[in-house]
GROMACS .gro file of C-alpha atoms in nm:
model
  293
    1MET     CA    1  10.733  22.099   6.748
    2ALA     CA    2  10.456  21.917   6.934
    3LYS     CA    3  10.238  22.011   7.230
    4ILE     CA    4  10.294  21.719   7.467
    5GLY     CA    5  10.134  21.619   7.794
    6PHE     CA    6  10.380  21.410   7.994
    7ILE     CA    7  10.274  21.203   8.295
    8GLY     CA    8  10.517  21.004   8.508
    9LEU     CA    9  10.816  21.191   8.648
   10GLY     CA   10  11.007  20.904   8.804
   11THR     CA   11  11.356  20.768   8.750
   12MET     CA   12  11.292  20.720   8.377
   13GLY     CA   13  11.033  20.990   8.316
   14CYS     CA   14  11.234  21.291   8.433
   15PRO     CA   15  11.527  21.249   8.191
   16MET     CA   16  11.288  21.156   7.909
   17ALA     CA   17  11.084  21.470   7.969
   18GLU     CA   18  11.402  21.675   7.986
   19ARG     CA   19  11.511  21.549   7.646
   20LEU     CA   20  11.174  21.642   7.496
   21ILE     CA   21  11.199  21.995   7.634
   22LYS     CA   22  11.553  22.036   7.504
   23ALA     CA   23  11.436  21.910   7.163
   24GLY     CA   24  11.199  22.209   7.151
   25HIS     CA   25  10.869  22.043   7.239
   26GLU     CA   26  10.613  22.221   7.458
   27LEU     CA   27  10.552  22.012   7.769
   28ARG     CA   28  10.277  22.008   8.028
   29ILE     CA   29  10.355  21.795   8.335
   30THR     CA   30  10.189  21.701   8.663
   31ARG     CA   31  10.274  21.568   9.010
   32VAL     CA   32  10.583  21.788   9.019
   33LYS     CA   33  10.805  21.719   9.320
   34ASP     CA   34  11.142  21.850   9.432
   35ALA     CA   35  11.329  21.603   9.211
   36SER     CA   36  11.136  21.709   8.900
   37ARG     CA   37  11.094  22.082   8.964
   38TYR     CA   38  11.392  22.156   8.742
   39LEU     CA   39  11.173  22.063   8.443
   40VAL     CA   40  10.959  22.368   8.514
   41ASP     CA   41  11.275  22.578   8.519
   42LEU     CA   42  11.357  22.434   8.177
   43GLY     CA   43  11.020  22.550   8.043
   44ALA     CA   44  10.760  22.283   8.122
   45THR     CA   45  10.418  22.393   8.249
   46ALA     CA   46  10.316  22.241   8.583
   47CYS     CA   47   9.954  22.121   8.603
   48GLU     CA   48   9.741  21.992   8.889
   49THR     CA   49   9.584  21.684   8.729
   50PRO     CA   50   9.621  21.446   8.433
   51ALA     CA   51   9.310  21.607   8.284
   52GLU     CA   52   9.478  21.948   8.290
   53VAL     CA   53   9.797  21.804   8.137
   54THR     CA   54   9.596  21.653   7.853
   55GLN     CA   55   9.391  21.960   7.768
   56GLY     CA   56   9.522  22.104   7.443
   57SER     CA   57   9.794  21.839   7.405
   58GLU     CA   58   9.844  21.681   7.064
   59ILE     CA   59  10.034  21.387   7.216
   60VAL     CA   60  10.000  21.253   7.569
   61ILE     CA   61  10.283  21.036   7.702
   62LEU     CA   62  10.256  20.811   8.008
   63ILE     CA   63  10.536  20.630   8.186
   64VAL     CA   64  10.404  20.503   8.519
   65PRO     CA   65  10.486  20.189   8.719
   66ASP     CA   66  10.208  19.934   8.659
   67THR     CA   67   9.882  19.844   8.485
   68PRO     CA   68   9.653  19.982   8.762
   69ASP     CA   69   9.846  20.311   8.750
   70VAL     CA   70   9.780  20.347   8.377
   71ASP     CA   71   9.412  20.263   8.434
   72SER     CA   72   9.386  20.528   8.706
   73VAL     CA   73   9.567  20.799   8.509
   74LEU     CA   74   9.358  20.736   8.199
   75PHE     CA   75   9.012  20.671   8.339
   76GLY     CA   76   9.015  20.782   8.702
   77ASP     CA   77   8.881  21.104   8.848
   78ARG     CA   78   9.017  21.399   8.644
   79GLY     CA   79   9.198  21.149   8.426
   80VAL     CA   80   9.334  21.179   8.075
   81ALA     CA   81   9.019  21.045   7.909
   82SER     CA   82   8.810  21.330   8.045
   83THR     CA   83   8.988  21.592   7.833
   84LEU     CA   84   9.164  21.393   7.557
   85GLY     CA   85   9.079  21.560   7.229
   86SER     CA   86   8.964  21.385   6.915
   87GLY     CA   87   9.267  21.333   6.692
   88ALA     CA   88   9.514  21.329   6.981
   89ILE     CA   89   9.755  21.039   7.025
   90LEU     CA   90   9.806  20.860   7.356
   91VAL     CA   91  10.151  20.703   7.389
   92ASP     CA   92  10.190  20.465   7.682
   93MET     CA   93  10.559  20.407   7.751
   94SER     CA   94  10.493  20.218   8.075
   95SER     CA   95  10.557  19.842   8.097
   96ILE     CA   96  10.216  19.684   8.155
   97SER     CA   97   9.989  19.395   8.057
   98PRO     CA   98   9.945  19.352   7.680
   99LEU     CA   99   9.584  19.237   7.736
  100ALA     CA  100   9.500  19.546   7.943
  101THR     CA  101   9.673  19.760   7.678
  102LYS     CA  102   9.428  19.639   7.416
  103GLU     CA  103   9.135  19.717   7.646
  104PHE     CA  104   9.267  20.067   7.721
  105ALA     CA  105   9.325  20.130   7.351
  106SER     CA  106   8.967  20.034   7.267
  107LYS     CA  107   8.834  20.290   7.515
  108ILE     CA  108   9.070  20.562   7.391
  109ASN     CA  109   8.985  20.489   7.027
  110ALA     CA  110   8.616  20.531   7.114
  111LEU     CA  111   8.695  20.892   7.211
  112GLY     CA  112   8.830  20.958   6.862
  113ALA     CA  113   9.194  20.946   6.970
  114GLN     CA  114   9.469  20.703   6.871
  115TYR     CA  115   9.667  20.474   7.102
  116VAL     CA  116  10.029  20.364   7.079
  117ASP     CA  117  10.204  20.135   7.324
  118ALA     CA  118  10.577  20.212   7.333
  119PRO     CA  119  10.755  20.058   7.632
  120VAL     CA  120  11.126  20.121   7.664
  121SER     CA  121  11.447  19.942   7.756
  122GLY     CA  122  11.782  20.092   7.847
  123GLY     CA  123  11.734  20.206   8.204
  124GLU     CA  124  11.813  20.543   8.353
  125THR     CA  125  12.135  20.569   8.152
  126GLY     CA  126  11.949  20.522   7.824
  127ALA     CA  127  11.682  20.771   7.928
  128ARG     CA  128  11.943  21.032   8.017
  129GLU     CA  129  12.148  20.980   7.701
  130GLY     CA  130  11.853  20.943   7.463
  131THR     CA  131  11.958  20.592   7.361
  132LEU     CA  132  11.654  20.396   7.475
  133SER     CA  133  11.523  20.103   7.275
  134ILE     CA  134  11.154  20.165   7.213
  135MET     CA  135  10.923  19.878   7.115
  136VAL     CA  136  10.618  20.027   6.946
  137GLY     CA  137  10.272  19.883   6.888
  138GLY     CA  138   9.997  20.062   6.698
  139THR     CA  139   9.872  20.154   6.353
  140ARG     CA  140  10.128  20.252   6.096
  141ASP     CA  141   9.990  20.608   6.072
  142ALA     CA  142   9.988  20.665   6.448
  143VAL     CA  143  10.341  20.533   6.488
  144ALA     CA  144  10.464  20.751   6.201
  145SER     CA  145  10.305  21.056   6.364
  146VAL     CA  146  10.482  21.009   6.697
  147ARG     CA  147  10.817  20.883   6.565
  148PRO     CA  148  10.982  21.230   6.567
  149VAL     CA  149  10.890  21.263   6.934
  150LEU     CA  150  11.018  20.914   7.014
  151GLU     CA  151  11.344  20.994   6.838
  152ALA     CA  152  11.417  21.260   7.100
  153MET     CA  153  11.420  20.985   7.364
  154GLY     CA  154  11.544  20.673   7.190
  155LYS     CA  155  11.792  20.540   6.942
  156ASN     CA  156  11.645  20.205   6.842
  157ILE     CA  157  11.277  20.259   6.762
  158THR     CA  158  11.104  19.951   6.620
  159HIS     CA  159  10.742  19.922   6.510
  160VAL     CA  160  10.679  19.562   6.616
  161GLY     CA  161  10.310  19.524   6.533
  162ASP     CA  162   9.957  19.621   6.633
  163ILE     CA  163   9.836  19.748   6.971
  164GLY     CA  164   9.981  19.534   7.250
  165ALA     CA  165  10.274  19.406   7.046
  166GLY     CA  166  10.506  19.664   7.200
  167GLN     CA  167  10.418  19.540   7.549
  168THR     CA  168  10.463  19.179   7.443
  169VAL     CA  169  10.811  19.246   7.306
  170LYS     CA  170  10.899  19.444   7.620
  171VAL     CA  171  10.798  19.147   7.835
  172ALA     CA  172  11.019  18.925   7.619
  173ASN     CA  173  11.301  19.177   7.660
  174GLN     CA  174  11.261  19.167   8.038
  175ILE     CA  175  11.289  18.789   8.037
  176VAL     CA  176  11.625  18.811   7.860
  177VAL     CA  177  11.747  19.088   8.091
  178GLY     CA  178  11.633  18.913   8.409
  179LEU     CA  179  11.781  18.576   8.317
  180THR     CA  180  12.107  18.736   8.206
  181ILE     CA  181  12.143  18.934   8.530
  182GLN     CA  182  12.090  18.613   8.724
  183ALA     CA  183  12.344  18.433   8.504
  184VAL     CA  184  12.607  18.703   8.561
  185SER     CA  185  12.529  18.702   8.934
  186GLU     CA  186  12.575  18.325   8.958
  187ALA     CA  187  12.896  18.335   8.755
  188PHE     CA  188  13.038  18.614   8.971
  189LEU     CA  189  12.936  18.442   9.293
  190LEU     CA  190  13.111  18.122   9.187
  191ALA     CA  191  13.424  18.309   9.077
  192LYS     CA  192  13.439  18.511   9.398
  193LYS     CA  193  13.390  18.205   9.619
  194ALA     CA  194  13.677  18.040   9.432
  195GLY     CA  195  13.902  18.337   9.508
  196VAL     CA  196  13.911  18.493   9.161
  197ASP     CA  197  13.928  18.873   9.128
  198LEU     CA  198  13.590  18.974   8.983
  199GLN     CA  199  13.730  19.268   8.785
  200VAL     CA  200  13.971  19.034   8.612
  201ALA     CA  201  13.697  18.776   8.557
  202ARG     CA  202  13.464  19.036   8.407
  203ASP     CA  203  13.730  19.171   8.172
  204ALA     CA  204  13.815  18.819   8.058
  205MET     CA  205  13.452  18.728   7.990
  206LEU     CA  206  13.392  19.053   7.801
  207GLY     CA  207  13.650  18.931   7.549
  208GLY     CA  208  13.463  18.606   7.488
  209PHE     CA  209  13.124  18.470   7.389
  210ALA     CA  210  12.973  18.571   7.725
  211GLN     CA  211  13.011  18.937   7.632
  212SER     CA  212  12.693  19.139   7.683
  213ARG     CA  213  12.582  19.487   7.781
  214ILE     CA  214  12.459  19.345   8.110
  215LEU     CA  215  12.796  19.184   8.187
  216GLU     CA  216  12.961  19.515   8.100
  217LEU     CA  217  12.738  19.754   8.298
  218HIS     CA  218  12.570  19.545   8.565
  219GLY     CA  219  12.877  19.333   8.612
  220GLN     CA  220  13.062  19.649   8.712
  221ARG     CA  221  12.775  19.746   8.945
  222MET     CA  222  12.810  19.409   9.116
  223ILE     CA  223  13.184  19.455   9.156
  224ASP     CA  224  13.145  19.808   9.291
  225GLU     CA  225  12.838  19.718   9.504
  226THR     CA  226  12.655  20.023   9.361
  227PHE     CA  227  12.291  19.919   9.368
  228ASP     CA  228  12.106  20.250   9.354
  229PRO     CA  229  11.842  20.216   9.079
  230GLY     CA  230  11.871  20.202   8.779
  231PHE     CA  231  11.577  19.975   8.749
  232LYS     CA  232  11.425  19.844   9.069
  233ILE     CA  233  11.394  19.476   9.147
  234ALA     CA  234  11.028  19.527   9.243
  235LEU     CA  235  10.949  19.670   8.899
  236HIS     CA  236  11.139  19.397   8.718
  237ARG     CA  237  10.949  19.134   8.916
  238LYS     CA  238  10.626  19.303   8.806
  239ASP     CA  239  10.731  19.270   8.441
  240LEU     CA  240  10.823  18.903   8.478
  241ASN     CA  241  10.494  18.828   8.652
  242ILE     CA  242  10.321  18.980   8.348
  243ALA     CA  243  10.526  18.739   8.136
  244LEU     CA  244  10.415  18.444   8.347
  245THR     CA  245  10.050  18.551   8.331
  246ASN     CA  246  10.066  18.581   7.953
  247ALA     CA  247  10.248  18.248   7.932
  248GLY     CA  248   9.967  18.084   8.126
  249GLN     CA  249   9.710  18.228   7.885
  250LEU     CA  250   9.911  18.099   7.588
  251ASN     CA  251  10.006  17.762   7.744
  252VAL     CA  252  10.376  17.845   7.719
  253ALA     CA  253  10.631  17.706   7.966
  254LEU     CA  254  10.873  17.965   8.110
  255PRO     CA  255  11.052  17.768   8.385
  256ASN     CA  256  11.364  17.985   8.406
  257THR     CA  257  11.157  18.304   8.419
  258ALA     CA  258  10.965  18.154   8.710
  259GLY     CA  259  11.296  18.077   8.880
  260VAL     CA  260  11.417  18.436   8.850
  261VAL     CA  261  11.086  18.558   8.995
  262GLN     CA  262  11.150  18.339   9.299
  263ILE     CA  263  11.494  18.498   9.346
  264MET     CA  264  11.331  18.840   9.314
  265ASN     CA  265  11.072  18.737   9.574
  266ALA     CA  266  11.361  18.652   9.805
  267ALA     CA  267  11.521  18.988   9.724
  268ILE     CA  268  11.207  19.175   9.822
  269ALA     CA  269  11.177  18.969  10.141
  270GLN     CA  270  11.535  19.077  10.222
  271GLY     CA  271  11.444  19.445  10.176
  272GLU     CA  272  11.606  19.478   9.832
  273GLY     CA  273  11.291  19.559   9.633
  274GLN     CA  274  11.397  19.921   9.575
  275SER     CA  275  11.755  19.826   9.484
  276ASP     CA  276  11.875  19.801   9.125
  277HIS     CA  277  11.812  19.461   8.968
  278SER     CA  278  12.188  19.399   8.962
  279ALA     CA  279  12.153  19.355   9.341
  280LEU     CA  280  12.043  18.997   9.265
  281PHE     CA  281  12.415  18.928   9.304
  282ARG     CA  282  12.398  19.030   9.669
  283VAL     CA  283  12.075  18.837   9.721
  284LEU     CA  284  12.219  18.515   9.575
  285GLY     CA  285  12.521  18.563   9.801
  286ALA     CA  286  12.295  18.583  10.104
  287ILE     CA  287  12.103  18.272   9.997
  288SER     CA  288  12.431  18.089   9.951
  289GLY     CA  289  12.550  18.194  10.295
  290SER     CA  290  12.827  18.400  10.146
  291ASP     CA  291  12.870  18.772  10.204
  292SER     CA  292  12.889  18.954   9.869
  293GLU     CA  293  13.065  19.252  10.022
   0.00000   0.00000   0.00000
């Protein structure tokens, strides 16, 4: 079993850390709050700083909200880089810029450590059940070394290429998820406005070519109006903005992605930024002048 430093005890991080503890790994964690204190009861060691978490850890895992957060945790005051041992492996499971990932990796490699980017998809449910899809970038040896740890958290673990490739595939994943949520939202809004029972409509579409995991799970969220995250609209917008930035660098047109970002901008303006991304249904209803409730 591995000695793991784990940083990022949010909606995704807590259940992921819990699964690692229950798999027998030795965890050091930081920024423990009321919602994550149960991890200490399960056997994790609470530390004051990222530097303390990293000290003596063979593998350090991060899952924090955005690129500047990773930068701060790694290279800020009492950050990971100050105590990361030669031969250790840094696994960033956040969803951040692929370009920044390559820069971070270069700095970590200079310390004699290895870097793996391994963003995840599957939401809180996947984190809790250990069924996350994990898109992994890094050297073959580094990925092989951390695979047993990743297997405690995910079901579909794919080595997609070199450093930064994991983040690129995650961005692509978020495009598909965002556009599909908007598609389901628009379909439901049309059906509801026409007087069709949404539960019946959902069940009918699940039996046809429109079937998807998003229609199944988020479609039910829309019907039940249960928009507690999940995955927050504000975070999904961050991921899609990364996609648009990368697209600009590569001269790639992503018009529908840009459209979903505009709907998410409207959502945040309406106070829905902390709601689950399935709340786009409610936002589109408000834009259309129709109450989704």
